[in-house]
Short mmCIF file of C-alpha atoms in Angstrom, two decimals:
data_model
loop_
_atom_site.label_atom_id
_atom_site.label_comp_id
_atom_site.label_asym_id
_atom_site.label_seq_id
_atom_site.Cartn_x
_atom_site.Cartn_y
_atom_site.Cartn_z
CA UNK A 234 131.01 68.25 100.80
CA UNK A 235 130.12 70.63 98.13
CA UNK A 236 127.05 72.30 98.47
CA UNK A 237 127.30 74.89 95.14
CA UNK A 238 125.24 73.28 92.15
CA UNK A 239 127.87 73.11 89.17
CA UNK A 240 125.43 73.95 85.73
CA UNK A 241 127.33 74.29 82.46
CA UNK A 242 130.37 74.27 83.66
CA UNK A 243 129.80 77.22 85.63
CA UNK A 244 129.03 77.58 89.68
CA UNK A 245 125.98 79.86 88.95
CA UNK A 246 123.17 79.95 85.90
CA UNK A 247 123.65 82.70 83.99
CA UNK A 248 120.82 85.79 84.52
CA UNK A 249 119.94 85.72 80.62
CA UNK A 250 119.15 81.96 81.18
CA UNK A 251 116.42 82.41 84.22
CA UNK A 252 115.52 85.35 81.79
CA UNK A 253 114.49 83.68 78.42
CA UNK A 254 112.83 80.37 80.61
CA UNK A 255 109.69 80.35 78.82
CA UNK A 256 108.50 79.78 82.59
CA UNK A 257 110.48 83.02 84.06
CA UNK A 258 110.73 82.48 87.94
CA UNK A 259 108.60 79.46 87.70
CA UNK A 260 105.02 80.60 86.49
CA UNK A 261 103.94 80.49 83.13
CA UNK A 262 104.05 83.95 81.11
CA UNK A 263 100.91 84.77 79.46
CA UNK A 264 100.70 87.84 78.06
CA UNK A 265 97.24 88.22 76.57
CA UNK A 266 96.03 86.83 79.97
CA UNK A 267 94.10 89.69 81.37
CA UNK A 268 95.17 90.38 84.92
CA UNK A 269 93.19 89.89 88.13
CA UNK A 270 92.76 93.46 89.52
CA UNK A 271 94.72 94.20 92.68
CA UNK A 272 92.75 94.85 96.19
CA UNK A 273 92.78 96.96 99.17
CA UNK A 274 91.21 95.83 102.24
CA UNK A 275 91.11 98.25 105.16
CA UNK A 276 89.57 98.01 108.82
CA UNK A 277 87.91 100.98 110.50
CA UNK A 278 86.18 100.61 113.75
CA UNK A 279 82.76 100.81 111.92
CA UNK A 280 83.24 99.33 108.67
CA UNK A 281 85.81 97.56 106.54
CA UNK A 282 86.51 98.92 103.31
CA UNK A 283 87.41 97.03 99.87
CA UNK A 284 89.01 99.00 97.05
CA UNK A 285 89.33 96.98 93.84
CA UNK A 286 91.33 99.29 91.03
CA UNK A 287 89.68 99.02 87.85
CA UNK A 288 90.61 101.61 85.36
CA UNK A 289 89.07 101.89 81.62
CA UNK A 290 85.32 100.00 83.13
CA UNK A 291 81.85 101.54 84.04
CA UNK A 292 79.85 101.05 86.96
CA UNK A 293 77.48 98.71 84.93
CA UNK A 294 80.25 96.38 83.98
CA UNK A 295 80.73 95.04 87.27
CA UNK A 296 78.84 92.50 89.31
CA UNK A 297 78.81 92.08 93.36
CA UNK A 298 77.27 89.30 94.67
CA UNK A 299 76.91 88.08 98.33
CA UNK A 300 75.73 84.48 99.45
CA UNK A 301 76.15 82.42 102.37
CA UNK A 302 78.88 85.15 103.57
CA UNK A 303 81.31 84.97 100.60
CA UNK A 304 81.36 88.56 98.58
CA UNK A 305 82.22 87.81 94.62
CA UNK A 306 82.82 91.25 92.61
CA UNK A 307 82.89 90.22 89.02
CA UNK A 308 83.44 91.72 85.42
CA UNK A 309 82.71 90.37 82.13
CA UNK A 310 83.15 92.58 78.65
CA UNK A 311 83.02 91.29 75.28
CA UNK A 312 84.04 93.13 72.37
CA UNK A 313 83.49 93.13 68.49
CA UNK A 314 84.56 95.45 65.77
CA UNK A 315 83.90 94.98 61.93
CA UNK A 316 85.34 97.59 59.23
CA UNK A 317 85.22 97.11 55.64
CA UNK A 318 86.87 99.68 53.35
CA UNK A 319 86.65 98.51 49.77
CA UNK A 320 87.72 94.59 49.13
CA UNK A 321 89.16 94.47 52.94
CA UNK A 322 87.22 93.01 56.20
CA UNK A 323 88.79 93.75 59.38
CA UNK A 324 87.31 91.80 62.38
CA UNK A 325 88.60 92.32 66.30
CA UNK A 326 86.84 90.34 68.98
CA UNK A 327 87.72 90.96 72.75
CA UNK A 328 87.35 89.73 76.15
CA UNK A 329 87.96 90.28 79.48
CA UNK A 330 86.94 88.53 82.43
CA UNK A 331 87.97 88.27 86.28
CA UNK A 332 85.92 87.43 88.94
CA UNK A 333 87.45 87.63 92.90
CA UNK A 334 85.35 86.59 95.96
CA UNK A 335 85.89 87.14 99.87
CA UNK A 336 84.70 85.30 102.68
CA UNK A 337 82.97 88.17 105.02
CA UNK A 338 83.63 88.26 108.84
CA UNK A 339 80.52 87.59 110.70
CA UNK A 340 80.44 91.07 112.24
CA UNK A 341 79.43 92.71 109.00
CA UNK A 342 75.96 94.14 108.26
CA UNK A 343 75.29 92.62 105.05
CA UNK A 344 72.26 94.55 104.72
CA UNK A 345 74.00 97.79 104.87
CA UNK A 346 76.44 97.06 102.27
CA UNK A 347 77.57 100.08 99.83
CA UNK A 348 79.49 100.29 96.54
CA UNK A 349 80.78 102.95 94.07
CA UNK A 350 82.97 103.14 91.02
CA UNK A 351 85.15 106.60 90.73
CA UNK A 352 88.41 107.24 88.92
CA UNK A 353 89.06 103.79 88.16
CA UNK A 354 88.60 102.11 91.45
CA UNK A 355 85.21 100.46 92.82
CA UNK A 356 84.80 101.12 96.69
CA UNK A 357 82.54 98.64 98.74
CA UNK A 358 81.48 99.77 102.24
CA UNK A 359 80.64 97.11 104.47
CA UNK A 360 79.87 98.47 107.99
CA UNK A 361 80.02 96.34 110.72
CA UNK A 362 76.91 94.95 112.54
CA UNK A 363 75.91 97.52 116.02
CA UNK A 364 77.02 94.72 118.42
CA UNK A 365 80.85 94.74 116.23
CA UNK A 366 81.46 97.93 117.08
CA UNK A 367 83.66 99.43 120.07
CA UNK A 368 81.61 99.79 123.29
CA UNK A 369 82.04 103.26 124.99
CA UNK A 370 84.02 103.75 127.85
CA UNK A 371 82.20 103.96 130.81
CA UNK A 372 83.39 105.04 134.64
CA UNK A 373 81.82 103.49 136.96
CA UNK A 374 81.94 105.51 140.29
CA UNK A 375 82.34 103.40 143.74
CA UNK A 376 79.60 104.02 146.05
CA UNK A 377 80.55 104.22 149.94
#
């Protein structure tokens, strides 16, 4: 039984082949796509923190919403730029969108929520409701 796939007379596709698919690795290349900006999500033992990197925005272009438990952060900008110089009329237009949304644990204070947009990256602080949060450690002493 032969289990090698035999394409073009040859036991294995050639690299420049999977390279010039127009659907390299199986997904569909588009380059003026604008990218969905990554995100960190970290735990603390008060709060969880998201960290959505954003470079090139300001603080007013985004928009966080929260309903029914499910945090969107959003971004629209739209663009246009006319020059004329003599007999010549140069338009540009521009957009840029992405919206991501996150379903919130129950444990977090929704009221409490926090947000900030420094060096390119918007912060959210969402602490975690007083009844979330580690207990201290009690002793209890044994009476005779």
């Amino acid at each position: 039984m032969n289990l090698v796939k035999k394409t073009n007379g040859h036991y294995f596709p050639s690299v420049f082949d999977e390279l010039f698919r127009p659907d390299f690795g199986g997904r569909q290349m588009n380059f003026n796509a604008p990218a969905v900006p990554p995100v960190n999500i970290k735990e603390t033992e008060a709060a969880f923190e998201v960290e959505l990197s954003a470079p090139g925005k300001q603080k007013q272009d985004f928009n966080i919403e929260i309903d029914n438990g499910l945090l969107t952060i959003s971004s629209e900008i739209k663009s246009e730029n006319n020059v004329e110089e003599g007999k010549y009329t140069r338009r540009e237009f521009s957009f840029a969108s992405f919206k991501r949304s996150f379903t919130l644990p129950e444990s977090v204070n929704d009221s409490e929520i926090k947000a900030a947009y420094e060096a390119g990256v918007l912060k959210i602080f969402l602490p975690k409701k007083d009844e979330a949060l580690p207990k201290a450690k009690r002793v209890i002493e044994v009476n005779d």
